[in-house]
Every structure is written in C-alpha cells, then in structure tokens.
Coordinates of C-alpha atoms in Angstrom, one line a residue:
X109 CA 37.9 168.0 91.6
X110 CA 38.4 169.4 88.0
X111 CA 38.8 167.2 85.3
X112 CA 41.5 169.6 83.1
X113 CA 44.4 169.6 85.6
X114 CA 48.0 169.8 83.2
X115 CA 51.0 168.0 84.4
X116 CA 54.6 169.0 83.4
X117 CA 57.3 167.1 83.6
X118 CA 60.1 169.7 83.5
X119 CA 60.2 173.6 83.3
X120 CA 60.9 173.7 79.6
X121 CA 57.7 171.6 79.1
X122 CA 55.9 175.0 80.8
X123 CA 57.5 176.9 78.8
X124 CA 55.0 176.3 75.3
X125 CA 57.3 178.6 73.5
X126 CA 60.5 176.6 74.2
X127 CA 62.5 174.9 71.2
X128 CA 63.5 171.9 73.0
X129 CA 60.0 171.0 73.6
X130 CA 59.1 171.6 69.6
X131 CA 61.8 169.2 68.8
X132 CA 61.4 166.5 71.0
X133 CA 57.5 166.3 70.4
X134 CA 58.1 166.1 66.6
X135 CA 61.1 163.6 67.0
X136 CA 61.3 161.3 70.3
X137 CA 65.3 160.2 69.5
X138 CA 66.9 163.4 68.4
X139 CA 69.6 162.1 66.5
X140 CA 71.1 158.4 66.1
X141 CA 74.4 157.5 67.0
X142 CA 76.5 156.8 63.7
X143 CA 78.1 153.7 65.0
X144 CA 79.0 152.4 61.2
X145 CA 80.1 155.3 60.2
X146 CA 82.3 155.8 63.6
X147 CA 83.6 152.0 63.7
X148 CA 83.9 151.9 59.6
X149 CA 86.5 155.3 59.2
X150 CA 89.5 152.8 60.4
X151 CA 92.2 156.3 59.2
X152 CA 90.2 158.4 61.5
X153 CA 89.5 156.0 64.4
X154 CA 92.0 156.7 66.7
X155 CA 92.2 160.6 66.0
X156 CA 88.2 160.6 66.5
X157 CA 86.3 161.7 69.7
X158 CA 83.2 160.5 70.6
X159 CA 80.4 161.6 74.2
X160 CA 80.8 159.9 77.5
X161 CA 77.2 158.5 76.7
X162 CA 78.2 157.4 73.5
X163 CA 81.4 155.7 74.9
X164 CA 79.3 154.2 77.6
X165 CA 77.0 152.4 74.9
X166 CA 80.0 151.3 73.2
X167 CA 81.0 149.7 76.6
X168 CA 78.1 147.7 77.7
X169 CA 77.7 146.4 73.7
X170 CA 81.2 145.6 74.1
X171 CA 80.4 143.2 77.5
X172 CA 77.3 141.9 76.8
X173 CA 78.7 141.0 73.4
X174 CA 81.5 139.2 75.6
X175 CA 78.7 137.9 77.8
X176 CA 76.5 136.4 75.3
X177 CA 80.2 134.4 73.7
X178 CA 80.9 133.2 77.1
X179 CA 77.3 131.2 78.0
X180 CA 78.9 129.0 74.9
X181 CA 80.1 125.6 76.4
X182 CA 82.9 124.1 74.8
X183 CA 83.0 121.2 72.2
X184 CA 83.5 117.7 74.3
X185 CA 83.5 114.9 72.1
X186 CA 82.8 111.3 73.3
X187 CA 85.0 108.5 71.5
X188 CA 82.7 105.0 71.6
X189 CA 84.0 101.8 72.0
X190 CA 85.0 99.9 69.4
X191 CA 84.1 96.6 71.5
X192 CA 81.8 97.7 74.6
X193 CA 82.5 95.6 77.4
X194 CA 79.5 94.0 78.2
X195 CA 79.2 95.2 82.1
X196 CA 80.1 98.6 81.4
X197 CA 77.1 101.2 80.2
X198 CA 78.1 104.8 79.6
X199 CA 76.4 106.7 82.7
X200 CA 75.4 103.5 84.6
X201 CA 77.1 103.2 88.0
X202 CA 79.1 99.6 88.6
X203 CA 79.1 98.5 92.2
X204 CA 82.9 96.1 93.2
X205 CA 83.2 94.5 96.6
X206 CA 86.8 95.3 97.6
X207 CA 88.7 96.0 101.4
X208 CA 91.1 98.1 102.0
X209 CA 93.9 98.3 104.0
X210 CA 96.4 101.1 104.0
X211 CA 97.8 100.3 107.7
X212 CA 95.7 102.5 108.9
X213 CA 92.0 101.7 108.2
X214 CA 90.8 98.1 107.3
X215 CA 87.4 97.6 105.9
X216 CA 85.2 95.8 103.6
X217 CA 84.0 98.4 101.5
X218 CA 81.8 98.9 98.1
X219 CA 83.7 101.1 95.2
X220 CA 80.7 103.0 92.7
X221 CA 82.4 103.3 89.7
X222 CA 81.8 105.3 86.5
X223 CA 82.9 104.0 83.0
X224 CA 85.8 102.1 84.9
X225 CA 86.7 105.3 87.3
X226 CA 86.0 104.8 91.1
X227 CA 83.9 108.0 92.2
X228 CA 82.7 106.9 96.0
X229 CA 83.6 104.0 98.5
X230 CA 80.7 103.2 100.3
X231 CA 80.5 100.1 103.3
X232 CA 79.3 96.6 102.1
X233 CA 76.4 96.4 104.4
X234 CA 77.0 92.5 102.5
X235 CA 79.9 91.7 104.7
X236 CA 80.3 89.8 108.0
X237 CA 82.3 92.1 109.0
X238 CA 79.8 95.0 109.6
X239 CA 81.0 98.7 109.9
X240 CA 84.7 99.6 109.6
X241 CA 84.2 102.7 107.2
X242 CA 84.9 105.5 108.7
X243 CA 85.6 109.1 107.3
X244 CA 89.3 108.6 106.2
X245 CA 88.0 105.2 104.4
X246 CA 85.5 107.3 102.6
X247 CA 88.0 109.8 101.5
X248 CA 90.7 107.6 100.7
X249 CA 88.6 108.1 96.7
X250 CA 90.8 111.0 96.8
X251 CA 94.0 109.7 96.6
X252 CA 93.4 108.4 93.3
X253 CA 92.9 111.2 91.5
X254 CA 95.7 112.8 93.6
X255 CA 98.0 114.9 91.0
X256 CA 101.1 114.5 93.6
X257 CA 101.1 111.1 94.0
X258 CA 104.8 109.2 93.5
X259 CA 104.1 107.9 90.2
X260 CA 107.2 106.3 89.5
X261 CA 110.8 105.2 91.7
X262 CA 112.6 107.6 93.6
X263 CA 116.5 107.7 94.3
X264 CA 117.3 110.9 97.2
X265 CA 114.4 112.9 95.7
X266 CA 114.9 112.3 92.1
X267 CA 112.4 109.8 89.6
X268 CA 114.1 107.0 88.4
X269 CA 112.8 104.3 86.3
X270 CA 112.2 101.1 87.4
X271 CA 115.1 99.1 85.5
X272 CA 117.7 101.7 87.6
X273 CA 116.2 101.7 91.0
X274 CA 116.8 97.9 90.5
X275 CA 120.0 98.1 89.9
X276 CA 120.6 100.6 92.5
X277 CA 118.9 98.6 95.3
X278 CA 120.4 95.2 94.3
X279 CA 123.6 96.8 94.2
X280 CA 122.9 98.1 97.5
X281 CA 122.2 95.2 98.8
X282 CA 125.1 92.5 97.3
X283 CA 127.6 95.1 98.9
X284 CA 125.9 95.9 102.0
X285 CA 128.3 95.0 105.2
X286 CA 126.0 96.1 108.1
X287 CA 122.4 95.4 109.2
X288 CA 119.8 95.7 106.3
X289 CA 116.5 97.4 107.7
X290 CA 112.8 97.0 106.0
X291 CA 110.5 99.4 107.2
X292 CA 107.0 99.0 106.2
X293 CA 103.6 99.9 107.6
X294 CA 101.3 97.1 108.8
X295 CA 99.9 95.0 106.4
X296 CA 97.1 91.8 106.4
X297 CA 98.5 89.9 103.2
X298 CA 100.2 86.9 103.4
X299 CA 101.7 87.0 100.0
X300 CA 103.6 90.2 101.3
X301 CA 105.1 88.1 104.4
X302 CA 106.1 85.5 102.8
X303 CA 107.7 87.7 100.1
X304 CA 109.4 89.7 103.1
X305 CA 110.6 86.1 104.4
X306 CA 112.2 85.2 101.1
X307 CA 114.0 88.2 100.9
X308 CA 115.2 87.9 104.3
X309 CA 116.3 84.6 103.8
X310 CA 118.1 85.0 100.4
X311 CA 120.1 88.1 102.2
X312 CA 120.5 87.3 105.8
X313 CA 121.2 90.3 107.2
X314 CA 117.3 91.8 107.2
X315 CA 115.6 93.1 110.0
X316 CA 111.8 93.6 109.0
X317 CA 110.4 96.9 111.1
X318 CA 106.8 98.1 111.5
X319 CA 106.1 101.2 111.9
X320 CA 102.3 102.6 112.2
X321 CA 101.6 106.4 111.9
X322 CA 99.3 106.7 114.6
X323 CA 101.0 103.8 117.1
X324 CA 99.0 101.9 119.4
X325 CA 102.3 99.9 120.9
X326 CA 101.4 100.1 124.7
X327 CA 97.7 98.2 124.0
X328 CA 99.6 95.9 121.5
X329 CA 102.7 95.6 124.3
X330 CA 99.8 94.7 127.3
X331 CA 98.1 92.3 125.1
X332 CA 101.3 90.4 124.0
X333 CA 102.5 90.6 127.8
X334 CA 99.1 89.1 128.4
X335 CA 98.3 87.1 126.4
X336 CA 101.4 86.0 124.5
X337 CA 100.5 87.3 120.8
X338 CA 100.9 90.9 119.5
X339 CA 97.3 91.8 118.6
X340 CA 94.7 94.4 120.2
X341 CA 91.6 92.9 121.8
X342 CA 88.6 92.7 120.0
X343 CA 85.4 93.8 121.1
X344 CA 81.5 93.1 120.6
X345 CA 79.4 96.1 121.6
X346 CA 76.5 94.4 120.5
X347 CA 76.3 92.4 123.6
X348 CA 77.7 95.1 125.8
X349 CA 75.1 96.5 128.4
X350 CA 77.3 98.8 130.7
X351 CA 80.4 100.4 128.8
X352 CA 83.0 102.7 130.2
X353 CA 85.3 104.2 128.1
X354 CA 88.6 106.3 129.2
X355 CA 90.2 108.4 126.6
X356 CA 89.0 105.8 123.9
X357 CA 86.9 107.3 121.1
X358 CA 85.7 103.7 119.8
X359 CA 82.9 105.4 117.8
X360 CA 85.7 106.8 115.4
X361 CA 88.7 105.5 114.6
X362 CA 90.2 103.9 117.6
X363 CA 92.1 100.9 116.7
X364 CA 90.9 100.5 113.4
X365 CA 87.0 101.7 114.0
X366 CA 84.6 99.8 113.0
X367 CA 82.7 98.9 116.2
X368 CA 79.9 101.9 115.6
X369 CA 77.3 99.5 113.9
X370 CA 77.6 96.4 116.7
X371 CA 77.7 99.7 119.3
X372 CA 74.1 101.4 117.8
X373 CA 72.1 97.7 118.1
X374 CA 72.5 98.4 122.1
X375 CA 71.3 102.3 121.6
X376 CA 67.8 101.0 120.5
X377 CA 65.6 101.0 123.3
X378 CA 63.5 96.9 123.3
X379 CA 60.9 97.0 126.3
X380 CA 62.4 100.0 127.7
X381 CA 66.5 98.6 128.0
X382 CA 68.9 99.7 126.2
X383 CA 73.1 100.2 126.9
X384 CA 74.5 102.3 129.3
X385 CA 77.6 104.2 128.3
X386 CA 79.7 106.1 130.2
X387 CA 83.3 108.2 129.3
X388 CA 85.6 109.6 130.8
X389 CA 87.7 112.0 128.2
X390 CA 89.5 115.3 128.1
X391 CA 88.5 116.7 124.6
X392 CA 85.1 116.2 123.2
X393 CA 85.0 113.6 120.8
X394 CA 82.0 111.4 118.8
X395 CA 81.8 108.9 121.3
X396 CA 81.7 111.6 124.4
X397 CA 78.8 112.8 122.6
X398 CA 77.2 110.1 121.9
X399 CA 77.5 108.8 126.0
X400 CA 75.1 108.7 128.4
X401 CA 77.5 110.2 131.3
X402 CA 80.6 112.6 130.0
X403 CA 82.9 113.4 132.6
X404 CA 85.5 115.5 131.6
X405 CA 89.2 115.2 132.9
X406 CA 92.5 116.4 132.8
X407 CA 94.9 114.1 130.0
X408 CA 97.0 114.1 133.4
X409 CA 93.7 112.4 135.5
X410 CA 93.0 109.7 132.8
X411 CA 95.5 107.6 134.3
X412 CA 94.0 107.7 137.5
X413 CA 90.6 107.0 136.2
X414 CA 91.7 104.1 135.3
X415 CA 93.5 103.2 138.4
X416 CA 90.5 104.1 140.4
X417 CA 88.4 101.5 138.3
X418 CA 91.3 99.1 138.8
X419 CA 91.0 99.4 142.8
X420 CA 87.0 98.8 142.9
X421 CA 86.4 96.4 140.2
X422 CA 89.4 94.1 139.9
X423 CA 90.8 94.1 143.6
X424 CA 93.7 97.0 144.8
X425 CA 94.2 100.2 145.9
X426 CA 91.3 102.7 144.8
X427 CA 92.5 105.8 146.6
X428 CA 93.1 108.5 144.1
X429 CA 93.7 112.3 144.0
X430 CA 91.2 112.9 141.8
X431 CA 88.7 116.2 142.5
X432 CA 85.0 115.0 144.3
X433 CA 82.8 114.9 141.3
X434 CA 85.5 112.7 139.2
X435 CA 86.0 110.5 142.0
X436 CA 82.1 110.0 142.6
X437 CA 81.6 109.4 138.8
X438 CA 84.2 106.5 139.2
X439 CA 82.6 105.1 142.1
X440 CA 79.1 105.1 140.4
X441 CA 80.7 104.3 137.1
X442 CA 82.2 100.8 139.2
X443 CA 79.2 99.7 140.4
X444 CA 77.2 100.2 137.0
X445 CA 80.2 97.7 135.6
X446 CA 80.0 95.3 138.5
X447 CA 75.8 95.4 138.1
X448 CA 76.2 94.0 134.3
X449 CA 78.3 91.8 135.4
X450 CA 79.4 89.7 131.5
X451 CA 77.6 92.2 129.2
X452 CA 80.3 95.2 131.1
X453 CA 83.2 96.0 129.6
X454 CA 86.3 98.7 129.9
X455 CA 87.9 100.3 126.9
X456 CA 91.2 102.4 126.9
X457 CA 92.8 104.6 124.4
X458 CA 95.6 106.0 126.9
X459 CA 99.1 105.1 125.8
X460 CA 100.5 103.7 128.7
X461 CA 101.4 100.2 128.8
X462 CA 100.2 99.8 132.6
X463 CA 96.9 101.5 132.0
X464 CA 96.6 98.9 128.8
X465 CA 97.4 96.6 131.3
X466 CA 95.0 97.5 133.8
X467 CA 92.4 97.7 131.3
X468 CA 92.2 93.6 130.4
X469 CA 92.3 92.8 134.3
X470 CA 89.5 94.9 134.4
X471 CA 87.8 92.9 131.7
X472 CA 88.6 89.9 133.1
X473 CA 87.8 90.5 136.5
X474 CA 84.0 91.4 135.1
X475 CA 83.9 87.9 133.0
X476 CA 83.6 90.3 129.9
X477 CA 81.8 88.6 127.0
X478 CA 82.2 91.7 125.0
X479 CA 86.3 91.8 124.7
X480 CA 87.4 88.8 122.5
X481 CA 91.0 87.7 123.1
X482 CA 90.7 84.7 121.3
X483 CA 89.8 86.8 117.7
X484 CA 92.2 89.2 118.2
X485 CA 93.0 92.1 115.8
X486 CA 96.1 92.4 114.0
X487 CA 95.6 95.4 112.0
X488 CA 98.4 97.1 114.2
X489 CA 101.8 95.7 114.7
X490 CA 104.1 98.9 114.6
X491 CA 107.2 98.4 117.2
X492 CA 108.2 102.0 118.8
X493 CA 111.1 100.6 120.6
X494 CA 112.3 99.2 117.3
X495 CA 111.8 102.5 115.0
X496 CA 113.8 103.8 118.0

C-alpha cells in the first residue's frame, strides 16, 4: 500500500489554488464576533442586525448564563435558641408514646418527631395492645400539616371567633323550645362523657347521638341483643387454628384492625402446624389473599354462606341455593371448624343484623376461645336508627 496517499476534506481543499483554503490555513477563526462592540452601541442596538449563527450564540450564552444563576440555592437562615430545651437536638429525631383515636382507628402508636414537628407515626411494638396501625393510622401525619383544616369556629360556612360562636350557641341553647341534638363520632374518653353528661343535665332537653362514618350497627345491634352491652366481639387470632371469614377483611381495617399481628403468630409453621384460614368474599381483599382457601361469591350469596355454616355447625336448616363448588367449600369449610373444635372461630363483616347474629351462635356452638365477649370493644357505638 503506498505511504503518500492525500486526503481532502472538501472540494475546495482539492482545489490548491482556491482562496478559501489560503485563508483558513493562515487563520483557523476567520473573524471574531464583536460582541462588546454589538452589546456596548446601546443608540444603535435595536436598529442593528446581526447572523442567525451569531443570534444563536447570543442564545445559548443567554441560557446557560440563566442556567448557571439557577444551580444557586437560596439563603435559609437558622434562628438558635436562646434556651435549648434540653431533649430537643437540632436533626435528632424524638420518639412520644401516644394513641389515637379519631372514631375511626384506635391504636397505640409512636410519633418521630423533628425539632418538635411530628413527621411519621409508627406502632409501639412497647404496648400490650399489639398491632392496631393500619394505613389510615399511618397517614393520619397528614392531617397536621393539612392547609384546609377548620382552624377556627364556624357559624353556616363563615369563621367566627371563639368569644361569638359562644354567644351564638349559648344563645341558642337558653331559647331553644324543642329537642337539643349532640351529634358526635365515637369517642374512648371519659372526660368527654362526663362533660356530655353535664351538659345534658344543666339543659335537659339533650339527646347525645353517635354517628360512625363507616357504621358497624348490625354487629353492635347482635352483640347488645346478645349479650346485653353495645360493643363488638373481640377476638384472639393468636389462638385460633381454623378461621373462616365471610365478607370480613380482619387483616385491614375491620372493626378497628388491629388483629394482623396476633393473626401472623398462627401463619408460622412450629413442627409442621400452622392456622388454617379460609374466606369466603366477593372482592379481593388483604385477608382473601392472605387465606389459605378463597372462594369467591356473589355480595347477594354471603348471606347464605353464612346460613349454610349456621345449619351444619350450630344446629338448623343447611339447605341453600348456592352453586356446587360454593356449597362444597361450605361443607368442607364446616367440618375444618367442627375439627378445631375451641381454637375455630367465625368472623362476619356482612351488615345484617341476623347474619351478626348467626355469626356468635356459630362461635358459641364451637366453644370458641378465640372470640372474647367478656373484653369487648367499644370503639364503635354509632346508632343508624337514631341518625335516622
């Protein structure tokens, strides 16, 4: 191959005799661009014409310029105490036991604060009452820092301050002739019952009404029918061995929650046992999941799940309309409960007073150990019939 090949990068390179090649081999940059000549003639700026190219350069100075400014951050400046608190170290977390209990949710929870601002709600594992946070608990942080919150009295839509929506209610209530109606949400503090029975008692004419958001008045009607007391059965998964549960997701927030940590001691397998679960629901939910045996149904068919379970555990009739495969998951379902005997137990999120009902017979009829009636729950107490 010959060593003296000559490579050209355009046609006027070829040409030796061209002028554009003489001048760009003496001078690389042909001419500079006269930017403080341009940008110093302020008179003749905006009469003055400049190349695309040139504009172009101007351009992307311009932005990066603009860039460059940007990548500043801003001037924060931190105010010290004048008298530290002694528990409190800038960017050290502090850890508060609290509960909460919004009528919804109740729990014994852990708040991480920052410099006296609560940033995460965690569960104290430190409780006796194990478990109980749940999603909503976890979020509930967020309603602190909520920018819509009701920050002061309201009279029909309007903020009032607290001196006139005194005199307003008081007023109210001096020349009130009728029925005088207190609705609140549930609540678990006896300071707020017996300020509710003072004020009752001082005007005469209150009627005290509970109202829950998501109502669980048939269970609460089936247990008070029951068992004389307006409270929800409590239960102990972590002595259940066989567990059937019928629209009931118990692993979220049925009830309250707070029965998923007793509930995974069972799913650990010691010598080869562990819990048998078995549900019977219509939408898929945590606790379908989480079950050994899902069997889906109809919302219309839950009802006669639980009749079904009624006939063959607790005495009845156990004929049903239910399609083959439900009505042999029923039947197997049965004798799984009837097999572990004490350790069985049923759990029913329908909301019907006589599938509440049949529900506890259930229960009882296995001896249950796992449903507590004695400890019941009072975290709901919302009357539909008297909202009504």
């Amino acid at each position: 191959m010959s060593s003296n090949k000559k490579y050209w990068k355009s046609v006027e390179e070829l040409n030796e005799n061209s002028s554009v090649v003489e001048t760009l081999q003496q001078k690389e940059f042909a001419e500079q661009i006269p930017v403080e000549d341009f940008l110093g003639d302020k008179e003749n700026l905006a009469d003055s014409k400049t190349s695309r190219r040139d504009f172009l350069k101007y351009v992307g100075f311009s932005t990066a310029a603009a860039s460059l400014a940007a990548c500043e951050g801003p001037v924060v400046k931190s105010i010290p105490y004048v008298v530290q608190p002694d528990r409190i170290v800038p960017g050290v977390a502090n850890y508060y036991a609290s509960t909460i209990a919004d009528g919804f949710d109740f729990a014994s929870v852990l708040v991480k604060t920052r410099e006296g601002r609560p940033i995460k709600i965690e569960n104290n594992d430190l409780s006796k009452f194990k478990g109980g946070v749940n999603a909503r608990v976890h979020a509930s942080v967020l309603s602190l820092y909520d920018t819509k919150r009701v920050k002061r009295p309201m009279i029909e839509g309007r903020n009032v301050s607290w001196e006139e929506f005194d005199r307003e209610v008081t007023s109210a209530l001096e020349n009130a002739s009728g029925e005088v109606v207190l609705l609140t949400q549930t609540f678990a503090s006896p300071s707020t019952s017996k300020l509710i029975q003072e004020f009752s008692s001082k005007y005469g004419n209150v009627r005290h009404v509970v109202y829950d958001t998501v109502s669980e008045d048939a269970a609460l009607n089936a247990f008070q029918s029951k068992y004389g007391r307006r409270a929800l059965a409590n239960y102990d998964f972590a002595k259940v061995k066989t567990v059937v549960g019928v629209g009931a997701d118990f692993l979220a927030d049925w009830q309250g929650g707070g029965y998923d940590a007793a509930y995974a001691k069972t799913r650990i397998p010691e010598n080869g046992k562990m819990s048998r679960h078995i549900q019977f629901e219509s939408n898929m939910s945590l606790t379908g999941a989480n079950a050994d045996k899902r069997v889906p149904v109809k919302p219309s068919q839950q009802k006669a799940v639980m009749s079904a379970l009624r006939g063959y555990i607790a005495g009845g009739s156990s004929t049903s309309d239910l399609p083959s495969n439900v009505d042999d998951a029923v039947v197997k379902a049965a004798s799984q409960l009837r097999k572990a005997g004490s350790g069985a137990v049923v759990v029913c999120g329908i909301p019907d007073l006589e599938a509440q009902t049949w529900a506890l017979e259930i229960n009882e009829a296995l001896g249950s150990r796992v449903m507590d009636t004695a400890n019941a729950r009072v975290i709901r107490q919302g009357n539909a019939s008297e909202v009504a």
